[in-house]
Amino acid sequence: MKFGGTSVADGIRIRDVASIVRQNYEKGDEIVIVASAMAGVTDQLEKIARKASKNRDVSEINSFIKSLTEQHHDAAKNAIDDAKIVSSVIDELNAKIEDMSNALISIRHLGELTDRSHDYILSFGERLSTPILTGTLLSMRLDSSSLTGGEAGIITNSNFKNAKPLLKITNENVKERILPLIEKKTIPIIAGFTAVDKKGVITTLGRGGSDYTASIIGAAIDADEIWIWTDVDGIMTTDPRILPEARTLPVISYLEAMELSYFGAKVIHPKTIEPAIQRGIPVRVKNTINPAHPGTIIVKDHEELKDIVKAVAIIENVALINVSGAGMVGTPGVAARVFAALADAEVNIIMISQGSSEANLSLVIDCPHLNKALNALRSEFTENVVRNITYDEDICGIAVVGAGMAGTPGVAGRVFSALGKVGANIRMISQGSSEVNISFVVSKKSANISVKALHDEFKLGVER
Ligand code: ADP
Ligand code: ASP
Ligand code: MG
């Protein structure tokens, strides 16, 4: 079971989480917990680390440490009934906060924030929330023990900020360390998002990566199910923050869940499904505020549904790049050079589209990668083949997802005529060959009306 940031946002919520764990434990389930940082803490850590490297003024660091300390002390006091346990948890929190504070001061002295230090600082979010949850379970007389991702056995490469697990050794380690705890009826509480590289240096799995931690652990111990507890009833027909009439989907397939999460449905991290697929483990998404709701179950075989389209996802913070020039027609290898240049610059490409005239290649990339992408392309194409490299940041990507689209004629027609009716300005279109997804790019101001138009067209808000 993985509990996200809002599920452990304060002492009361942490106590609710502990009750959910206790109920399932008393029913006879063997449980391993993965927890996120308290809501907002990772963002704050990222911000203060950046500021520390730029600003000589120590007062901001000090006031941050003070409020972070208070927040975690308060949570511990509100979640845990037993005074002795509270005091030992507070000692543990203080020792960790001191390490973190020293690191921030060093970053300030050096005036430099390396990716390695970034991960070290961000790891404290989860390393501070987990002892509080452990203390809460202990105070409910459930034996439990907190571990960092590294202590649980997750070993990654040294690609800080977005480290990749080395699966073979991770699987062996996790089994070796976690199974004996389960055996002796201790509930392991693992700090999500965090891991170590082969040298033991702390790494992180990328923002939102606690979901991934849960599925790595679940696959390693061959769990019966992986449960992602969050702040909505499950995977919904679209982001309920954009469209309140979004409806919870009872079942979806691995492939559909992957397409949705790659396309911005942040309810699960895009990499979560991969380890689950390998072992065929079902993934359940449930709401900590509404635990009686069955949530969504993600399984191998999609239901053969009359619904062709299941959900609409929206990806923000992306940019469109257009590479064009008459010289591209009939010149072999232009696309290969574009992709090689972007790969060398470590640019993440989200969508690709090329017209059959070959005079134009459009790409959607992560917005923070825009400058390095443009630099890489401009220095690759100094001759005449490519005349123009233009870009647009004022866009969003939208994907319509559903396994039933494969082999159903006319879906694209319905998608684009629905968009036409609301006057959405479409900038680019792309369809994966899996046919589970039709995606396109619209200007930012057309984004919400497009989502709504598609949600209405395919009657996604209507209860089945
Ligand atoms: P956690 O902190 O539990 O990891 P996240 O904030 O990462 O939670 O993810 C949950 C959020 O994902 C929801 O509050 C919702 O706004 C957003 N979301 C985006 N798309 C969807 C979707 N299709 N279904 C459900 N939630 C979605
Ligand atoms: N705390 C991390 C983040 O905010 C990981 C997670 O919550 O999944 O990115
Ligand atoms: Mg999340």
Coordinates of C-alpha atoms and ligand atoms in Angstrom, one line a residue:
M1 CA 0.0 0.0 0.0
K2 CA 1.3 3.4 -1.0
F3 CA 0.0 6.5 0.6
G4 CA 0.5 9.8 -1.2
G5 CA 1.3 13.3 0.1
T6 CA -2.3 14.4 0.8
S7 CA -2.9 11.2 2.6
V8 CA -0.2 12.0 5.1
A9 CA -0.7 15.8 5.0
D10 CA -1.1 16.2 8.8
G11 CA -1.3 14.3 12.1
I12 CA -5.1 13.6 11.7
R13 CA -4.6 12.2 8.2
I14 CA -1.7 10.1 9.3
R15 CA -3.8 8.6 12.0
D16 CA -6.5 7.8 9.4
V17 CA -3.9 6.1 7.3
A18 CA -2.8 4.0 10.3
S19 CA -6.4 3.0 10.9
I20 CA -6.8 1.9 7.3
V21 CA -3.6 -0.2 7.7
R22 CA -4.8 -1.7 11.0
Q23 CA -8.2 -2.7 9.6
N24 CA -6.7 -4.5 6.6
Y25 CA -4.0 -6.1 8.9
E26 CA -6.6 -7.3 11.3
K27 CA -8.5 -8.9 8.3
G28 CA -5.4 -11.0 7.8
D29 CA -3.6 -9.1 5.1
E30 CA 0.2 -9.0 5.1
I31 CA 1.1 -5.4 4.3
V32 CA 4.1 -3.4 3.2
I33 CA 3.7 0.4 3.3
V34 CA 5.3 3.0 1.1
A35 CA 4.7 6.6 2.1
S36 CA 5.2 10.0 0.4
A37 CA 6.4 13.2 2.0
M38 CA 3.7 15.3 3.7
A39 CA 1.8 17.3 1.1
G40 CA 3.9 20.2 -0.3
V41 CA 7.1 19.3 1.5
T42 CA 9.0 18.1 -1.5
D43 CA 8.1 21.3 -3.4
Q44 CA 9.4 23.4 -0.5
L45 CA 12.6 21.4 -0.2
E46 CA 13.2 21.9 -3.9
K47 CA 12.7 25.6 -3.6
I48 CA 14.8 26.1 -0.5
A49 CA 17.7 24.1 -2.0
R50 CA 17.7 26.3 -5.1
K51 CA 17.5 29.5 -3.0
A52 CA 20.3 28.3 -0.7
S53 CA 22.6 28.0 -3.7
K54 CA 21.8 31.5 -4.9
N55 CA 21.4 33.6 -1.8
R56 CA 24.0 34.3 0.9
D57 CA 21.3 35.2 3.4
V58 CA 20.9 32.5 6.0
S59 CA 17.7 33.8 7.6
E60 CA 15.5 32.2 4.9
I61 CA 17.0 28.8 5.5
N62 CA 16.6 29.2 9.3
S63 CA 12.9 30.2 9.0
F64 CA 12.3 27.3 6.6
I65 CA 13.9 24.8 9.1
K66 CA 11.8 26.2 11.9
S67 CA 8.5 25.8 10.1
L68 CA 9.4 22.4 8.7
T69 CA 10.3 21.3 12.3
E70 CA 7.1 22.6 13.7
Q71 CA 5.0 21.0 10.9
H72 CA 6.5 17.5 11.6
H73 CA 6.5 17.9 15.4
D74 CA 2.8 18.9 15.2
A75 CA 2.0 15.9 13.0
A76 CA 3.7 13.5 15.4
K77 CA 1.9 15.0 18.4
N78 CA -1.5 14.8 16.7
A79 CA -1.0 11.4 15.3
I80 CA 0.6 9.5 18.2
D81 CA -1.1 9.0 21.5
D82 CA 1.8 7.5 23.5
A83 CA 4.0 10.3 25.0
K84 CA 7.1 8.0 25.0
I85 CA 6.7 7.2 21.3
V86 CA 6.1 10.9 20.5
S87 CA 9.4 11.8 22.2
S88 CA 11.4 9.2 20.5
V89 CA 9.9 10.1 17.1
I90 CA 10.7 13.8 17.8
D91 CA 14.3 12.9 18.6
E92 CA 14.6 11.0 15.3
L93 CA 13.0 13.9 13.4
N94 CA 15.4 16.4 15.0
A95 CA 18.5 14.4 14.1
K96 CA 17.4 14.2 10.5
I97 CA 16.5 17.8 10.3
E98 CA 19.9 18.7 11.6
D99 CA 21.6 16.7 8.9
M100 CA 19.4 18.4 6.3
S101 CA 20.1 21.8 7.7
N102 CA 23.8 21.2 7.6
A103 CA 23.5 20.2 4.0
L104 CA 21.6 23.4 3.1
I105 CA 24.3 25.5 4.8
S106 CA 27.0 23.7 2.8
I107 CA 25.0 24.4 -0.4
R108 CA 24.8 28.0 0.6
H109 CA 28.6 28.2 1.2
L110 CA 29.4 26.5 -2.1
G111 CA 26.9 28.6 -4.0
E112 CA 26.2 25.5 -6.0
L113 CA 23.4 22.9 -6.1
T114 CA 24.5 19.7 -7.8
D115 CA 21.9 17.1 -8.9
R116 CA 23.4 14.8 -6.2
S117 CA 22.8 17.4 -3.5
H118 CA 19.3 18.1 -4.9
D119 CA 18.4 14.4 -4.4
Y120 CA 19.9 14.3 -0.9
I121 CA 17.8 17.3 0.2
L122 CA 14.6 16.1 -1.5
S123 CA 14.9 12.7 0.2
F124 CA 14.2 14.3 3.6
G125 CA 10.5 14.7 2.7
E126 CA 9.9 11.0 2.8
R127 CA 12.6 10.4 5.5
L128 CA 10.7 12.7 7.8
S129 CA 7.1 11.5 7.1
T130 CA 7.8 7.7 7.6
P131 CA 9.0 7.8 11.2
I132 CA 5.7 9.6 12.1
L133 CA 3.6 6.9 10.5
T134 CA 5.7 4.2 12.1
G135 CA 5.3 5.8 15.5
T136 CA 1.5 6.0 14.9
L137 CA 1.3 2.3 14.1
L138 CA 3.5 1.4 17.1
S139 CA 1.2 3.5 19.3
M140 CA -1.7 1.3 18.0
R141 CA 0.3 -1.8 19.1
L142 CA 1.2 -2.8 15.6
D143 CA 4.8 -3.7 15.2
S144 CA 6.4 -1.6 12.4
S145 CA 9.7 -0.3 11.3
S146 CA 10.7 2.6 8.9
L147 CA 13.2 2.1 6.1
T148 CA 14.5 4.4 3.4
G149 CA 14.2 3.2 -0.2
G150 CA 17.9 2.3 0.0
E151 CA 17.5 0.4 3.2
A152 CA 14.6 -1.5 1.6
G153 CA 17.0 -2.6 -1.1
I154 CA 16.3 -0.3 -4.0
I155 CA 19.5 0.3 -5.9
T156 CA 19.5 2.7 -8.9
N157 CA 22.0 4.1 -11.4
S158 CA 23.5 7.5 -10.5
N159 CA 21.2 9.5 -12.8
F160 CA 20.3 11.9 -10.0
K161 CA 16.8 13.5 -10.1
N162 CA 15.4 10.6 -12.3
A163 CA 17.4 7.6 -11.2
K164 CA 16.6 4.2 -12.8
P165 CA 16.4 1.1 -10.6
L166 CA 18.8 -1.8 -11.3
L167 CA 16.1 -4.4 -11.2
K168 CA 17.9 -7.6 -10.8
I169 CA 19.9 -6.6 -7.7
T170 CA 16.9 -4.5 -6.4
N171 CA 14.6 -7.5 -6.6
E172 CA 17.1 -9.7 -4.7
N173 CA 17.8 -7.1 -2.0
V174 CA 14.2 -6.2 -1.5
K175 CA 13.2 -9.8 -1.0
E176 CA 16.0 -10.4 1.3
R177 CA 15.2 -7.4 3.5
I178 CA 11.4 -7.1 3.4
L179 CA 10.2 -10.7 3.5
P180 CA 11.8 -11.5 6.9
L181 CA 10.0 -8.4 8.4
I182 CA 6.7 -9.6 7.1
E183 CA 7.5 -13.1 8.4
K184 CA 7.9 -11.7 11.9
K185 CA 4.7 -9.6 11.6
T186 CA 6.5 -6.3 11.4
I187 CA 4.9 -3.8 9.0
P188 CA 7.7 -2.2 6.9
I189 CA 7.2 1.5 6.3
I190 CA 9.3 2.5 3.3
A191 CA 10.2 6.1 2.3
G192 CA 8.9 6.3 -1.3
F193 CA 10.8 8.2 -4.0
T194 CA 14.2 7.6 -2.4
A195 CA 16.9 5.0 -3.3
V196 CA 20.7 4.7 -3.4
D197 CA 23.1 4.1 -6.2
K198 CA 25.7 1.3 -6.1
K199 CA 28.0 3.5 -4.0
G200 CA 25.3 4.1 -1.4
V201 CA 24.7 7.7 -2.4
I202 CA 21.1 8.8 -2.1
T203 CA 19.1 9.1 -5.4
T204 CA 15.5 9.9 -6.2
L205 CA 13.2 8.3 -8.8
G206 CA 11.8 11.5 -10.3
R207 CA 8.9 13.7 -9.0
G208 CA 5.8 11.7 -8.1
G209 CA 8.0 8.6 -7.9
S210 CA 6.6 7.1 -4.7
D211 CA 4.0 5.2 -6.8
Y212 CA 6.9 3.7 -8.6
T213 CA 8.6 2.7 -5.3
A214 CA 5.4 0.8 -4.4
S215 CA 5.3 -1.1 -7.7
I216 CA 9.0 -1.9 -7.5
I217 CA 8.6 -3.3 -4.0
G218 CA 5.3 -5.0 -4.9
A219 CA 6.9 -6.8 -7.9
A220 CA 10.0 -7.8 -5.9
I221 CA 8.1 -9.5 -3.2
D222 CA 5.5 -10.8 -5.7
A223 CA 2.6 -9.1 -3.9
D224 CA -0.9 -10.2 -4.6
E225 CA -1.9 -6.6 -5.2
I226 CA -0.4 -3.1 -5.3
W227 CA -2.7 -0.4 -3.8
I228 CA -2.1 3.3 -4.5
W229 CA -4.0 5.3 -1.9
T230 CA -4.6 8.9 -3.0
D231 CA -7.0 11.8 -2.7
V232 CA -9.6 10.8 -5.4
D233 CA -11.8 7.7 -5.7
G234 CA -9.7 6.2 -8.4
I235 CA -8.7 6.8 -12.0
M236 CA -11.3 9.0 -13.4
T237 CA -12.6 9.8 -16.9
T238 CA -10.5 13.0 -16.7
D239 CA -8.8 15.2 -14.0
P240 CA -11.6 16.2 -11.6
R241 CA -9.8 19.5 -11.0
I242 CA -10.5 20.4 -14.6
L243 CA -13.9 18.8 -15.0
P244 CA -15.9 18.2 -11.8
E245 CA -18.3 15.8 -13.6
A246 CA -15.4 13.3 -14.1
R247 CA -16.4 9.8 -13.1
T248 CA -14.4 7.0 -11.5
L249 CA -13.6 4.1 -13.7
P250 CA -14.0 0.8 -12.0
V251 CA -11.6 -1.2 -14.2
I252 CA -9.0 -0.2 -16.8
S253 CA -6.2 -2.1 -18.5
Y254 CA -2.4 -1.7 -17.9
L255 CA -2.1 -0.2 -21.3
E256 CA -4.8 2.4 -20.8
A257 CA -3.4 3.4 -17.4
M258 CA 0.0 3.7 -18.9
E259 CA -1.2 5.9 -21.8
L260 CA -3.2 8.1 -19.4
S261 CA -0.3 8.6 -16.9
Y262 CA 2.3 9.3 -19.7
F263 CA -0.1 11.9 -20.9
G264 CA -0.3 13.8 -17.7
A265 CA -2.9 12.0 -15.5
K266 CA -0.7 12.3 -12.4
V267 CA -2.9 10.1 -10.3
I268 CA -0.3 7.4 -10.9
H269 CA 3.4 7.9 -11.9
P270 CA 3.9 6.7 -15.5
K271 CA 6.5 4.1 -14.5
T272 CA 4.2 2.5 -11.9
I273 CA 2.6 0.0 -14.3
E274 CA 5.8 -1.5 -15.7
P275 CA 6.9 -3.7 -12.7
A276 CA 3.2 -4.7 -12.2
I277 CA 2.9 -5.9 -15.8
Q278 CA 6.0 -8.0 -15.5
R279 CA 4.5 -10.0 -12.7
G280 CA 0.8 -9.6 -13.7
I281 CA 0.0 -7.9 -10.4
P282 CA -3.2 -5.9 -10.3
V283 CA -2.9 -2.3 -9.2
R284 CA -5.7 -0.7 -7.2
V285 CA -6.2 3.0 -6.8
K286 CA -8.2 4.1 -3.8
N287 CA -9.2 7.1 -1.8
T288 CA -7.9 7.5 1.8
I289 CA -10.8 10.0 2.6
N290 CA -13.4 7.5 1.2
P291 CA -11.9 4.0 1.8
A292 CA -15.3 2.3 1.4
H293 CA -15.3 3.2 -2.3
P294 CA -14.0 0.2 -4.3
G295 CA -11.7 2.5 -6.4
T296 CA -10.2 1.5 -9.7
I297 CA -8.5 -1.8 -10.5
I298 CA -5.9 -1.9 -13.2
V299 CA -5.5 -5.3 -14.8
K300 CA -4.0 -7.0 -17.8
D301 CA -7.1 -7.6 -19.9
H302 CA -9.2 -4.6 -20.7
E303 CA -12.9 -5.1 -20.6
E304 CA -14.5 -5.4 -24.0
L305 CA -16.6 -2.3 -23.6
K306 CA -19.2 -0.6 -25.7
D307 CA -17.4 2.5 -24.5
I308 CA -14.8 3.1 -27.1
V309 CA -13.2 6.0 -25.2
K310 CA -12.5 5.6 -21.5
A311 CA -10.8 8.8 -20.5
V312 CA -9.2 12.1 -21.6
A313 CA -5.9 13.2 -20.2
I314 CA -4.2 16.6 -20.5
I315 CA -0.5 17.4 -20.3
E316 CA 0.6 20.9 -19.4
N317 CA 4.0 22.4 -19.2
V318 CA 5.0 21.2 -22.6
A319 CA 6.2 23.0 -25.8
L320 CA 5.8 22.4 -29.5
I321 CA 8.8 22.5 -31.8
N322 CA 8.4 22.7 -35.6
V323 CA 11.3 21.8 -37.8
S324 CA 10.7 22.6 -41.5
G325 CA 12.3 23.3 -44.8
A326 CA 11.7 22.3 -48.4
G327 CA 15.2 20.8 -48.3
M328 CA 13.9 18.1 -46.0
V329 CA 11.9 16.5 -48.8
G330 CA 13.7 13.4 -50.1
T331 CA 16.8 14.1 -48.0
P332 CA 17.3 10.8 -46.0
G333 CA 18.3 10.9 -42.4
V334 CA 16.8 14.3 -41.3
A335 CA 14.5 12.8 -38.7
A336 CA 17.4 10.6 -37.5
R337 CA 19.5 13.7 -37.0
V338 CA 16.7 15.5 -35.2
F339 CA 16.2 12.6 -32.7
A340 CA 19.9 12.0 -32.2
A341 CA 20.6 15.7 -31.5
L342 CA 17.7 15.8 -29.0
A343 CA 18.7 12.5 -27.4
D344 CA 22.3 13.7 -26.9
A345 CA 20.9 16.8 -25.2
E346 CA 18.7 14.6 -23.0
V347 CA 15.4 16.1 -24.2
N348 CA 12.3 14.2 -23.3
I349 CA 10.1 13.9 -26.4
I350 CA 6.4 13.4 -25.7
M351 CA 4.8 13.4 -29.2
I352 CA 6.0 13.3 -32.8
S353 CA 4.2 14.0 -36.0
Q354 CA 5.4 14.2 -39.6
G355 CA 3.3 15.1 -42.6
S356 CA 3.8 12.8 -45.6
S357 CA 5.2 15.8 -47.6
E358 CA 8.3 15.4 -45.3
A359 CA 8.7 19.1 -45.3
N360 CA 7.8 19.4 -41.7
L361 CA 8.5 17.6 -38.4
S362 CA 6.6 18.5 -35.2
L363 CA 7.6 17.5 -31.7
V364 CA 6.2 18.0 -28.3
I365 CA 8.7 18.1 -25.5
D366 CA 8.8 19.0 -21.7
C367 CA 8.8 22.8 -21.4
P368 CA 11.9 23.0 -19.1
H369 CA 13.9 21.2 -21.9
L370 CA 13.0 23.8 -24.6
N371 CA 16.2 25.9 -24.5
K372 CA 18.5 22.9 -24.7
A373 CA 16.3 21.4 -27.4
L374 CA 16.5 24.5 -29.6
N375 CA 20.2 24.9 -29.0
A376 CA 20.8 21.2 -30.0
L377 CA 18.7 21.5 -33.2
R378 CA 20.2 24.9 -34.2
S379 CA 23.8 23.5 -33.9
E380 CA 22.9 20.3 -35.7
F381 CA 21.3 22.0 -38.7
T382 CA 23.6 24.8 -39.9
E383 CA 23.1 24.0 -43.6
N384 CA 20.0 24.6 -45.8
V385 CA 18.1 21.3 -45.3
V386 CA 16.2 22.7 -42.4
R387 CA 15.2 26.3 -42.9
N388 CA 13.1 27.0 -39.9
I389 CA 13.1 25.9 -36.3
T390 CA 10.1 27.5 -34.5
Y391 CA 8.5 26.8 -31.2
D392 CA 5.4 27.6 -29.2
E393 CA 5.1 27.3 -25.4
D394 CA 1.5 28.4 -25.3
I395 CA 0.1 24.9 -25.8
C396 CA -1.2 21.8 -24.1
G397 CA -1.3 18.2 -25.1
I398 CA -4.6 16.2 -24.9
A399 CA -5.0 12.5 -25.3
V400 CA -8.2 10.5 -25.7
V401 CA -7.6 7.0 -24.4
G402 CA -9.5 3.7 -24.7
A403 CA -8.6 0.2 -25.7
G404 CA -12.0 -0.1 -27.6
M405 CA -10.8 2.5 -30.1
A406 CA -8.6 -0.1 -31.9
G407 CA -10.6 -1.4 -34.8
T408 CA -13.6 1.0 -34.3
P409 CA -13.9 3.2 -37.3
G410 CA -14.9 6.8 -37.0
V411 CA -13.4 7.7 -33.6
A412 CA -11.0 10.2 -34.9
G413 CA -13.8 11.8 -36.9
R414 CA -15.9 12.2 -33.7
V415 CA -12.9 13.6 -31.8
F416 CA -12.1 16.2 -34.3
S417 CA -15.6 17.3 -35.1
A418 CA -16.4 17.7 -31.4
L419 CA -13.3 19.9 -31.2
G420 CA -14.4 21.8 -34.3
K421 CA -17.8 22.6 -32.8
V422 CA -16.2 24.4 -29.8
G423 CA -13.7 26.1 -32.1
A424 CA -10.6 24.5 -30.5
N425 CA -7.5 25.5 -32.4
I426 CA -5.6 22.3 -33.1
R427 CA -1.9 22.6 -33.7
M428 CA -0.8 19.1 -34.2
I429 CA -2.2 15.5 -34.3
S430 CA -0.7 12.2 -33.6
Q431 CA -2.0 8.6 -33.2
G432 CA 0.1 5.8 -31.7
S433 CA 0.0 2.6 -33.6
S434 CA -1.4 0.8 -30.6
E435 CA -4.6 2.7 -31.4
V436 CA -5.3 3.0 -27.7
N437 CA -4.6 6.7 -27.9
I438 CA -5.3 9.7 -30.2
S439 CA -3.4 12.7 -29.1
F440 CA -3.3 16.3 -30.3
V441 CA -2.0 19.7 -29.3
V442 CA -4.2 22.8 -28.8
S443 CA -3.5 26.3 -27.6
K444 CA -3.6 26.7 -23.9
K445 CA -6.8 28.7 -24.0
S446 CA -8.6 25.9 -25.9
A447 CA -7.5 23.2 -23.4
N448 CA -10.3 23.1 -20.9
I449 CA -13.1 23.5 -23.5
S450 CA -11.5 20.7 -25.5
V451 CA -11.5 18.3 -22.6
K452 CA -15.1 19.2 -21.8
A453 CA -16.2 18.8 -25.5
L454 CA -14.6 15.3 -25.7
H455 CA -15.9 14.2 -22.3
D456 CA -19.4 15.2 -23.5
E457 CA -19.1 13.7 -27.0
F458 CA -18.2 10.3 -25.5
K459 CA -20.6 10.6 -22.6
L460 CA -17.9 9.9 -20.1
G461 CA -19.7 11.5 -17.2
V462 CA -22.7 9.2 -17.5
E463 CA -22.9 6.4 -15.0
R464 CA -22.7 2.9 -16.7
Ligands
ADP1 P1 -0.7 11.7 -4.4 O1 -0.2 12.8 -3.6 O2 -1.6 10.8 -3.6 O3 0.4 10.9 -5.1 P2 -1.3 13.2 -6.8 O4 -1.6 14.6 -6.5 O5 0.1 12.8 -7.3 O6 -1.6 12.3 -5.5 O7 -2.4 12.5 -7.8 C1 -3.7 12.7 -7.5 C2 -4.3 13.8 -8.4 O8 -4.2 13.4 -9.8 C3 -5.8 14.0 -8.2 O9 -6.1 14.9 -7.1 C4 -6.3 14.6 -9.5 O10 -6.4 16.0 -9.5 C5 -5.1 14.3 -10.5 N1 -5.6 13.6 -11.7 C6 -5.2 13.9 -13.0 N2 -5.9 13.1 -13.9 C7 -6.6 12.2 -13.2 C8 -7.5 11.2 -13.5 N3 -7.7 10.8 -14.8 N4 -8.1 10.5 -12.5 C9 -7.9 10.8 -11.2 N5 -7.1 11.8 -10.8 C10 -6.5 12.5 -11.8
ASP2 N1 7.3 13.4 -2.6 C1 7.7 13.1 -4.0 C2 7.2 14.2 -4.9 O1 6.4 15.1 -4.4 C3 7.3 11.8 -4.4 C4 5.8 11.5 -4.4 O2 5.1 12.1 -3.6 O3 5.4 10.6 -5.1 O4 7.5 14.3 -6.0
MG3 MG 1.5 11.3 -6.9

